[in-house]
């Protein structure tokens, strides 16, 4: 049996709601930058009877134990896997450990949520997808922005056709830091924009090119520009940087009828729709009659009710475990994003050469 990795979930496919039931225990492995946010959301949502927090660093464990006294802390991953009450494991460890820890958790018959990216290669990601299917466990990837209300609104606006035919997407994600030691800026930051763009457009790029440079740590680029080429001439540009004086989280979508700007740093009004476009005179007799006209219309700001995306992601993970539903950001979603990053890395090492994006088929073992 084979799973075709190119199939996308439709916007309505995950609209199913379920009566929420609590899990016995959820374990969060990795209590560095992001793991404590998972511990907080599990406690606040009440989606598990017990929370287990695992990290090698005693200071991190002590901090979680102080903030959440009911949490059981441990430094032993093996004990987490051996605990029969632990039904799900959330992995928020360094990227290079994602595959091995997720594999071991699935083999221990735990459902697994892996923070982005799912793995460091398409082959590893595909193996995790196959293993989850074989063990009949949920495999979900922490593409948190896909649970963000403004991003979901962006997707719906594109799907509605309000913008017209999509010409291009341009995303910038920049800040001063945080420099990483195990992955470059594309694997750290562009992973967000890739997941957003793939979901919003509902298709995979055919080819990718990537240029970048490392200024502080050899072989780990701190600034990069990715170009994704889709079918029908649609193109997407992603600029990511750890070396920028300003925090920028902005995506522009340009269509044949209207244009949209999503600014995640805006305190309010994160999405603006601009009634701007270029019109071409449909009929003309001679080349000298050929003219462009420019439309400058109104700006529309849609109302968006926001909830913390991580809270929604947490509840969705538990719902999928309880009901057997396919997660919105399932293993195949993670595999597609890793495949784009893998092609970008190959392009980067080859001087920015345009590189095909190849998503492996996933065969059950």
CSV table of C-alpha atoms in Angstrom, one decimal:
chain,number,residue,atom,x,y,z
A,1,UNK,CA,0.0,0.0,0.0
A,2,UNK,CA,1.3,3.4,-0.9
A,3,UNK,CA,0.4,6.9,0.4
A,4,UNK,CA,0.6,9.6,-2.3
A,5,UNK,CA,2.4,12.5,-0.6
A,6,UNK,CA,1.3,15.1,-3.0
A,7,UNK,CA,-2.4,15.0,-1.9
A,8,UNK,CA,-3.4,18.1,0.0
A,9,UNK,CA,-6.2,18.3,2.6
A,10,UNK,CA,-9.0,20.6,1.6
A,11,UNK,CA,-10.0,23.5,3.8
A,12,UNK,CA,-13.1,21.7,4.9
A,13,UNK,CA,-11.6,18.3,5.4
A,14,UNK,CA,-10.6,19.0,9.0
A,15,UNK,CA,-13.7,20.9,10.0
A,16,UNK,CA,-15.0,18.0,12.1
A,17,UNK,CA,-15.5,18.7,15.8
A,18,UNK,CA,-15.4,16.1,18.5
A,19,UNK,CA,-16.5,15.8,22.0
A,20,UNK,CA,-13.3,16.4,23.8
A,21,UNK,CA,-12.0,13.7,26.2
A,22,UNK,CA,-8.9,13.9,28.3
A,23,UNK,CA,-5.9,11.7,27.6
A,24,UNK,CA,-4.2,9.8,30.4
A,25,UNK,CA,-0.9,11.6,30.1
A,26,UNK,CA,1.0,13.7,27.6
A,27,UNK,CA,4.7,14.0,27.7
A,28,UNK,CA,6.6,17.1,26.5
A,29,UNK,CA,10.2,16.3,25.6
A,30,UNK,CA,12.5,19.3,25.4
A,31,UNK,CA,12.0,22.3,27.8
A,32,UNK,CA,14.1,24.9,26.0
A,33,UNK,CA,12.6,27.7,24.0
A,34,UNK,CA,9.2,26.2,22.9
A,35,UNK,CA,8.6,23.2,25.1
A,36,UNK,CA,7.4,25.2,28.2
A,37,UNK,CA,4.7,26.8,26.0
A,38,UNK,CA,3.4,23.2,25.3
A,39,UNK,CA,3.4,22.4,29.0
A,40,UNK,CA,1.4,25.6,29.7
A,41,UNK,CA,-1.2,24.9,27.0
A,42,UNK,CA,-1.7,21.3,28.1
A,43,UNK,CA,-2.4,22.5,31.7
A,44,UNK,CA,-4.6,25.4,30.7
A,45,UNK,CA,-6.7,23.3,28.2
A,46,UNK,CA,-7.1,20.4,30.7
A,47,UNK,CA,-6.7,17.9,27.8
A,48,UNK,CA,-4.7,15.4,29.9
A,49,UNK,CA,-5.0,13.9,33.3
A,50,UNK,CA,-1.3,14.3,33.8
A,51,UNK,CA,1.7,16.1,32.2
A,52,UNK,CA,5.2,14.7,32.0
A,53,UNK,CA,8.1,17.0,31.2
A,54,UNK,CA,11.4,15.6,30.1
A,55,UNK,CA,14.8,17.4,29.7
A,56,UNK,CA,18.4,16.7,30.4
A,57,UNK,CA,18.9,20.2,32.0
A,58,UNK,CA,18.1,20.2,35.7
A,59,UNK,CA,17.5,24.0,35.7
A,60,UNK,CA,14.8,23.7,33.1
A,61,UNK,CA,13.1,20.8,34.9
A,62,UNK,CA,13.2,22.7,38.2
A,63,UNK,CA,11.6,25.8,36.5
A,64,UNK,CA,8.7,23.7,35.1
A,65,UNK,CA,8.2,22.0,38.4
A,66,UNK,CA,8.0,25.4,40.1
A,67,UNK,CA,5.6,26.8,37.6
A,68,UNK,CA,3.4,23.7,37.4
A,69,UNK,CA,3.8,21.6,40.6
A,70,UNK,CA,1.5,18.9,39.3
A,71,UNK,CA,3.9,18.1,36.4
A,72,UNK,CA,6.1,15.1,36.8
A,73,UNK,CA,9.6,16.0,35.6
A,74,UNK,CA,12.3,13.5,34.4
A,75,UNK,CA,15.6,13.4,32.6
A,76,UNK,CA,15.0,9.9,31.2
A,77,UNK,CA,13.3,9.6,27.8
A,78,UNK,CA,13.2,5.8,28.2
A,79,UNK,CA,11.0,6.2,31.3
A,80,UNK,CA,8.6,8.4,29.3
A,81,UNK,CA,8.3,5.7,26.6
A,82,UNK,CA,7.9,3.0,29.2
A,83,UNK,CA,5.0,4.8,31.0
A,84,UNK,CA,1.8,3.1,30.0
A,85,UNK,CA,-0.3,6.1,30.9
A,86,UNK,CA,1.6,8.3,28.4
A,87,UNK,CA,-0.6,8.2,25.3
A,88,UNK,CA,1.1,11.1,23.4
A,89,UNK,CA,4.6,12.6,23.2
A,90,UNK,CA,5.4,16.1,22.0
A,91,UNK,CA,9.0,16.5,20.8
A,92,UNK,CA,10.4,20.0,21.1
A,93,UNK,CA,14.1,19.1,21.0
A,94,UNK,CA,16.8,20.2,18.5
A,95,UNK,CA,16.1,19.5,14.9
A,96,UNK,CA,18.7,16.8,14.5
A,97,UNK,CA,17.1,14.7,17.2
A,98,UNK,CA,13.5,14.8,15.8
A,99,UNK,CA,13.6,11.7,13.6
A,100,UNK,CA,15.2,9.4,16.2
A,101,UNK,CA,13.0,10.5,19.1
A,102,UNK,CA,9.8,10.4,17.0
A,103,UNK,CA,10.7,6.9,15.7
A,104,UNK,CA,11.3,5.6,19.2
A,105,UNK,CA,8.1,7.1,20.4
A,106,UNK,CA,6.0,5.6,17.6
A,107,UNK,CA,7.7,2.2,18.1
A,108,UNK,CA,6.5,2.5,21.7
A,109,UNK,CA,3.0,2.9,20.4
A,110,UNK,CA,2.7,6.6,21.4
A,111,UNK,CA,1.0,9.2,19.2
A,112,UNK,CA,3.6,11.9,18.4
A,113,UNK,CA,3.6,15.6,17.6
A,114,UNK,CA,7.0,16.8,16.3
A,115,UNK,CA,7.9,20.4,16.3
A,116,UNK,CA,8.9,21.8,12.9
A,117,UNK,CA,10.6,20.5,10.8
A,118,UNK,CA,9.5,16.9,11.0
A,119,UNK,CA,13.0,15.6,10.1
A,120,UNK,CA,16.2,16.6,8.4
A,121,UNK,CA,15.5,14.7,5.1
A,122,UNK,CA,12.6,13.5,3.1
A,123,UNK,CA,13.7,9.9,3.6
A,124,UNK,CA,13.5,10.2,7.4
A,125,UNK,CA,10.2,12.0,7.2
A,126,UNK,CA,8.7,9.4,4.9
A,127,UNK,CA,9.8,6.6,7.2
A,128,UNK,CA,8.0,8.3,10.2
A,129,UNK,CA,4.8,8.6,8.1
A,130,UNK,CA,5.0,5.0,7.2
A,131,UNK,CA,5.7,3.9,10.8
A,132,UNK,CA,2.8,6.0,12.2
A,133,UNK,CA,0.4,4.3,9.7
A,134,UNK,CA,1.8,0.9,10.5
A,135,UNK,CA,1.3,1.5,14.3
A,136,UNK,CA,-2.0,3.2,13.8
A,137,UNK,CA,-0.9,6.2,15.7
A,138,UNK,CA,-1.3,9.9,15.1
A,139,UNK,CA,1.7,11.7,13.7
A,140,UNK,CA,1.4,15.5,13.6
A,141,UNK,CA,3.8,18.3,12.9
A,142,UNK,CA,4.0,21.6,14.8
A,143,UNK,CA,3.4,24.0,11.9
A,144,UNK,CA,1.7,26.4,14.4
A,145,UNK,CA,0.9,29.1,11.9
A,146,UNK,CA,-1.5,26.8,10.1
A,147,UNK,CA,-3.7,27.2,13.2
A,148,UNK,CA,-3.4,31.0,13.2
A,149,UNK,CA,-6.7,32.8,12.5
A,150,UNK,CA,-5.1,35.4,10.2
A,151,UNK,CA,-3.3,32.6,8.1
A,152,UNK,CA,-6.6,30.7,7.9
A,153,UNK,CA,-8.3,33.9,6.7
A,154,UNK,CA,-5.6,34.4,4.1
A,155,UNK,CA,-6.1,30.9,2.8
A,156,UNK,CA,-9.9,31.3,2.7
A,157,UNK,CA,-9.6,34.6,0.8
A,158,UNK,CA,-7.3,33.0,-1.8
A,159,UNK,CA,-9.7,30.0,-2.1
A,160,UNK,CA,-12.7,32.3,-2.6
A,161,UNK,CA,-11.1,33.9,-5.8
A,162,UNK,CA,-11.4,37.4,-4.4
A,163,UNK,CA,-7.8,38.2,-5.4
A,164,UNK,CA,-8.3,36.7,-8.8
A,165,UNK,CA,-5.6,34.6,-10.4
A,166,UNK,CA,-2.6,34.5,-8.1
A,167,UNK,CA,0.6,36.0,-9.7
A,168,UNK,CA,3.1,35.8,-6.9
A,169,UNK,CA,3.7,35.6,-3.1
A,170,UNK,CA,6.4,37.4,-1.3
A,171,UNK,CA,7.3,36.7,2.4
A,172,UNK,CA,9.8,38.2,4.7
A,173,UNK,CA,10.7,36.8,8.1
A,174,UNK,CA,13.6,38.6,9.7
A,175,UNK,CA,14.9,39.6,13.1
A,176,UNK,CA,18.1,40.1,15.1
A,177,UNK,CA,18.6,36.4,16.2
A,178,UNK,CA,18.1,33.9,17.4
A,179,UNK,CA,21.1,32.3,15.7
A,180,UNK,CA,21.0,28.5,15.8
A,181,UNK,CA,23.9,26.0,15.9
A,182,UNK,CA,22.3,22.9,14.3
A,183,UNK,CA,20.3,24.3,11.3
A,184,UNK,CA,20.6,27.3,9.0
A,185,UNK,CA,18.1,30.1,8.8
A,186,UNK,CA,16.0,28.4,6.0
A,187,UNK,CA,15.4,25.4,8.2
A,188,UNK,CA,14.7,27.6,11.2
A,189,UNK,CA,12.5,30.4,9.8
A,190,UNK,CA,11.6,29.6,6.1
A,191,UNK,CA,9.9,26.4,7.3
A,192,UNK,CA,7.1,28.6,8.6
A,193,UNK,CA,6.6,30.5,5.3
A,194,UNK,CA,6.8,27.3,3.3
A,195,UNK,CA,4.1,25.7,5.3
A,196,UNK,CA,1.9,28.8,5.0
A,197,UNK,CA,2.4,29.1,1.3
A,198,UNK,CA,1.8,25.4,0.5
A,199,UNK,CA,-1.4,25.5,2.6
A,200,UNK,CA,-2.6,28.8,1.1
A,201,UNK,CA,-2.0,27.8,-2.5
A,202,UNK,CA,-2.9,24.1,-2.1
A,203,UNK,CA,-0.1,22.9,-4.3
A,204,UNK,CA,3.5,22.0,-4.2
A,205,UNK,CA,6.3,23.9,-6.0
A,206,UNK,CA,7.9,22.2,-8.9
A,207,UNK,CA,11.3,23.7,-8.5
A,208,UNK,CA,13.2,25.7,-5.9
A,209,UNK,CA,16.3,27.9,-5.9
A,210,UNK,CA,18.1,29.2,-2.8
A,211,UNK,CA,20.9,31.7,-2.2
A,212,UNK,CA,22.4,32.5,1.2
A,213,UNK,CA,25.4,33.3,3.2
A,214,UNK,CA,26.9,32.6,6.6
A,215,UNK,CA,28.6,35.4,8.4
A,216,UNK,CA,29.1,34.0,11.9
A,217,UNK,CA,29.3,30.2,11.7
A,218,UNK,CA,30.7,28.5,8.7
A,219,UNK,CA,28.2,26.3,6.9
A,220,UNK,CA,25.2,27.7,8.8
A,221,UNK,CA,23.6,30.5,6.7
A,222,UNK,CA,22.2,33.3,8.6
A,223,UNK,CA,20.5,35.0,5.7
A,224,UNK,CA,18.8,33.4,2.7
A,225,UNK,CA,16.4,33.9,-0.2
A,226,UNK,CA,14.3,31.1,-1.5
A,227,UNK,CA,12.4,31.1,-4.8
A,228,UNK,CA,9.6,28.6,-5.3
A,229,UNK,CA,8.3,28.0,-8.8
A,230,UNK,CA,4.7,26.6,-9.0
A,231,UNK,CA,2.7,25.5,-12.0
A,232,UNK,CA,1.0,28.1,-14.3
A,233,UNK,CA,3.7,30.7,-13.6
A,234,UNK,CA,3.0,31.2,-9.9
A,235,UNK,CA,6.1,32.2,-8.0
A,236,UNK,CA,6.9,32.7,-4.3
A,237,UNK,CA,9.8,34.5,-2.7
A,238,UNK,CA,10.9,33.9,0.9
A,239,UNK,CA,13.5,36.1,2.5
A,240,UNK,CA,14.7,35.0,5.9
A,241,UNK,CA,17.4,36.5,8.2
A,242,UNK,CA,18.8,36.4,11.7
A,243,UNK,CA,20.6,39.6,11.0
A,244,UNK,CA,18.0,42.3,10.6
A,245,UNK,CA,17.5,45.4,12.8
A,246,UNK,CA,13.7,45.1,12.6
A,247,UNK,CA,11.4,42.2,13.4
A,248,UNK,CA,9.5,41.6,10.2
A,249,UNK,CA,6.8,38.9,9.6
A,250,UNK,CA,5.0,40.0,6.4
A,251,UNK,CA,3.5,38.2,3.5
A,252,UNK,CA,2.2,39.8,0.3
A,253,UNK,CA,-0.1,38.0,-2.1
A,254,UNK,CA,-0.6,39.6,-5.5
A,255,UNK,CA,-3.5,38.6,-7.7
A,256,UNK,CA,-5.0,39.7,-11.0
A,257,UNK,CA,-7.9,41.5,-9.2
A,258,UNK,CA,-6.7,42.5,-5.8
A,259,UNK,CA,-3.6,42.3,-3.5
A,260,UNK,CA,-3.4,41.2,0.2
A,261,UNK,CA,-0.8,42.0,2.9
A,262,UNK,CA,-0.6,39.8,6.0
A,263,UNK,CA,1.6,41.5,8.8
A,264,UNK,CA,1.9,39.2,11.8
A,265,UNK,CA,3.7,41.9,13.8
A,266,UNK,CA,0.7,44.2,13.6
A,267,UNK,CA,-1.1,44.4,17.0
A,268,UNK,CA,-4.5,44.6,15.1
A,269,UNK,CA,-5.7,44.5,11.5
A,270,UNK,CA,-3.2,41.8,10.5
A,271,UNK,CA,-4.7,41.4,7.1
A,272,UNK,CA,-5.4,44.2,4.6
A,273,UNK,CA,-6.9,43.7,1.1
A,274,UNK,CA,-6.0,46.3,-1.4
A,275,UNK,CA,-8.3,46.9,-4.4
A,276,UNK,CA,-5.3,47.6,-6.6
A,277,UNK,CA,-4.4,46.1,-9.9
A,278,UNK,CA,-3.1,46.7,-13.4
A,279,UNK,CA,-5.6,46.5,-16.3
A,280,UNK,CA,-4.6,45.9,-19.9
A,281,UNK,CA,-6.8,47.3,-22.6
A,282,UNK,CA,-8.5,44.3,-24.1
A,283,UNK,CA,-8.8,45.5,-27.7
A,284,UNK,CA,-6.4,47.8,-29.7
A,285,UNK,CA,-5.7,48.4,-33.4
A,286,UNK,CA,-2.0,49.2,-33.3
A,287,UNK,CA,0.9,48.8,-30.9
A,288,UNK,CA,0.7,52.5,-30.2
A,289,UNK,CA,-2.8,52.0,-28.8
A,290,UNK,CA,-1.6,49.4,-26.3
A,291,UNK,CA,-2.0,50.9,-22.8
A,292,UNK,CA,-2.0,49.9,-19.1
A,293,UNK,CA,-4.3,51.4,-16.6
A,294,UNK,CA,-3.8,51.3,-12.8
A,295,UNK,CA,-6.6,50.9,-10.3
A,296,UNK,CA,-6.2,52.4,-6.9
A,297,UNK,CA,-9.3,51.3,-4.9
A,298,UNK,CA,-10.3,51.0,-1.3
A,299,UNK,CA,-8.5,49.0,1.5
A,300,UNK,CA,-10.6,46.3,3.2
A,301,UNK,CA,-9.7,45.1,6.7
A,302,UNK,CA,-11.5,41.8,7.5
A,303,UNK,CA,-12.6,41.1,11.1
A,304,UNK,CA,-10.6,38.3,12.6
A,305,UNK,CA,-11.3,36.6,16.0
A,306,UNK,CA,-8.0,35.4,17.3
A,307,UNK,CA,-7.2,32.5,19.7
A,308,UNK,CA,-3.7,31.4,20.6
A,309,UNK,CA,-2.7,29.1,17.7
A,310,UNK,CA,-0.8,26.7,20.0
A,311,UNK,CA,-3.9,26.2,22.2
A,312,UNK,CA,-5.9,25.2,19.1
A,313,UNK,CA,-3.1,23.0,17.9
A,314,UNK,CA,-2.9,21.3,21.3
A,315,UNK,CA,-6.7,20.6,21.3
A,316,UNK,CA,-6.6,19.4,17.7
A,317,UNK,CA,-3.9,16.9,18.5
A,318,UNK,CA,-5.9,15.4,21.3
A,319,UNK,CA,-9.1,15.4,19.2
A,320,UNK,CA,-7.3,13.5,16.5
A,321,UNK,CA,-5.9,10.9,18.9
A,322,UNK,CA,-9.4,10.4,20.4
A,323,UNK,CA,-11.4,10.3,17.2
A,324,UNK,CA,-8.8,8.9,14.7
A,325,UNK,CA,-9.2,12.0,12.5
A,326,UNK,CA,-6.3,13.0,10.2
A,327,UNK,CA,-4.5,16.1,11.6
A,328,UNK,CA,-4.6,19.3,9.6
A,329,UNK,CA,-0.7,19.3,9.8
A,330,UNK,CA,-0.2,15.5,9.5
A,331,UNK,CA,3.0,13.7,8.7
A,332,UNK,CA,2.4,14.1,5.0
A,333,UNK,CA,2.2,17.8,5.5
A,334,UNK,CA,5.6,17.7,7.3
A,335,UNK,CA,7.0,15.5,4.6
A,336,UNK,CA,6.1,18.0,1.9
A,337,UNK,CA,7.7,20.9,3.8
A,338,UNK,CA,10.9,18.9,4.4
A,339,UNK,CA,11.0,18.0,0.7
A,340,UNK,CA,11.0,21.7,-0.2
A,341,UNK,CA,13.7,22.5,2.4
A,342,UNK,CA,15.8,19.6,1.1
A,343,UNK,CA,15.6,20.9,-2.5
A,344,UNK,CA,16.5,24.4,-1.2
A,345,UNK,CA,19.5,23.0,0.6
A,346,UNK,CA,20.7,21.2,-2.5
A,347,UNK,CA,20.3,24.5,-4.5
A,348,UNK,CA,22.2,26.5,-1.9
A,349,UNK,CA,25.1,24.1,-2.0
A,350,UNK,CA,25.1,24.3,-5.8
A,351,UNK,CA,25.3,28.0,-6.1
A,352,UNK,CA,21.5,28.7,-6.3
A,353,UNK,CA,20.8,26.2,-9.2
A,354,UNK,CA,17.1,25.6,-9.9
A,355,UNK,CA,16.4,22.3,-8.2
A,356,UNK,CA,13.4,20.0,-8.7
A,357,UNK,CA,11.3,19.3,-5.6
A,358,UNK,CA,10.8,15.5,-5.2
A,359,UNK,CA,8.4,14.2,-2.6
A,360,UNK,CA,9.0,10.5,-2.0
A,361,UNK,CA,6.1,8.0,-2.1
A,362,UNK,CA,5.5,6.5,1.3
A,363,UNK,CA,5.3,2.7,1.4
A,364,UNK,CA,4.0,1.0,4.5
A,365,UNK,CA,6.6,-1.4,5.9
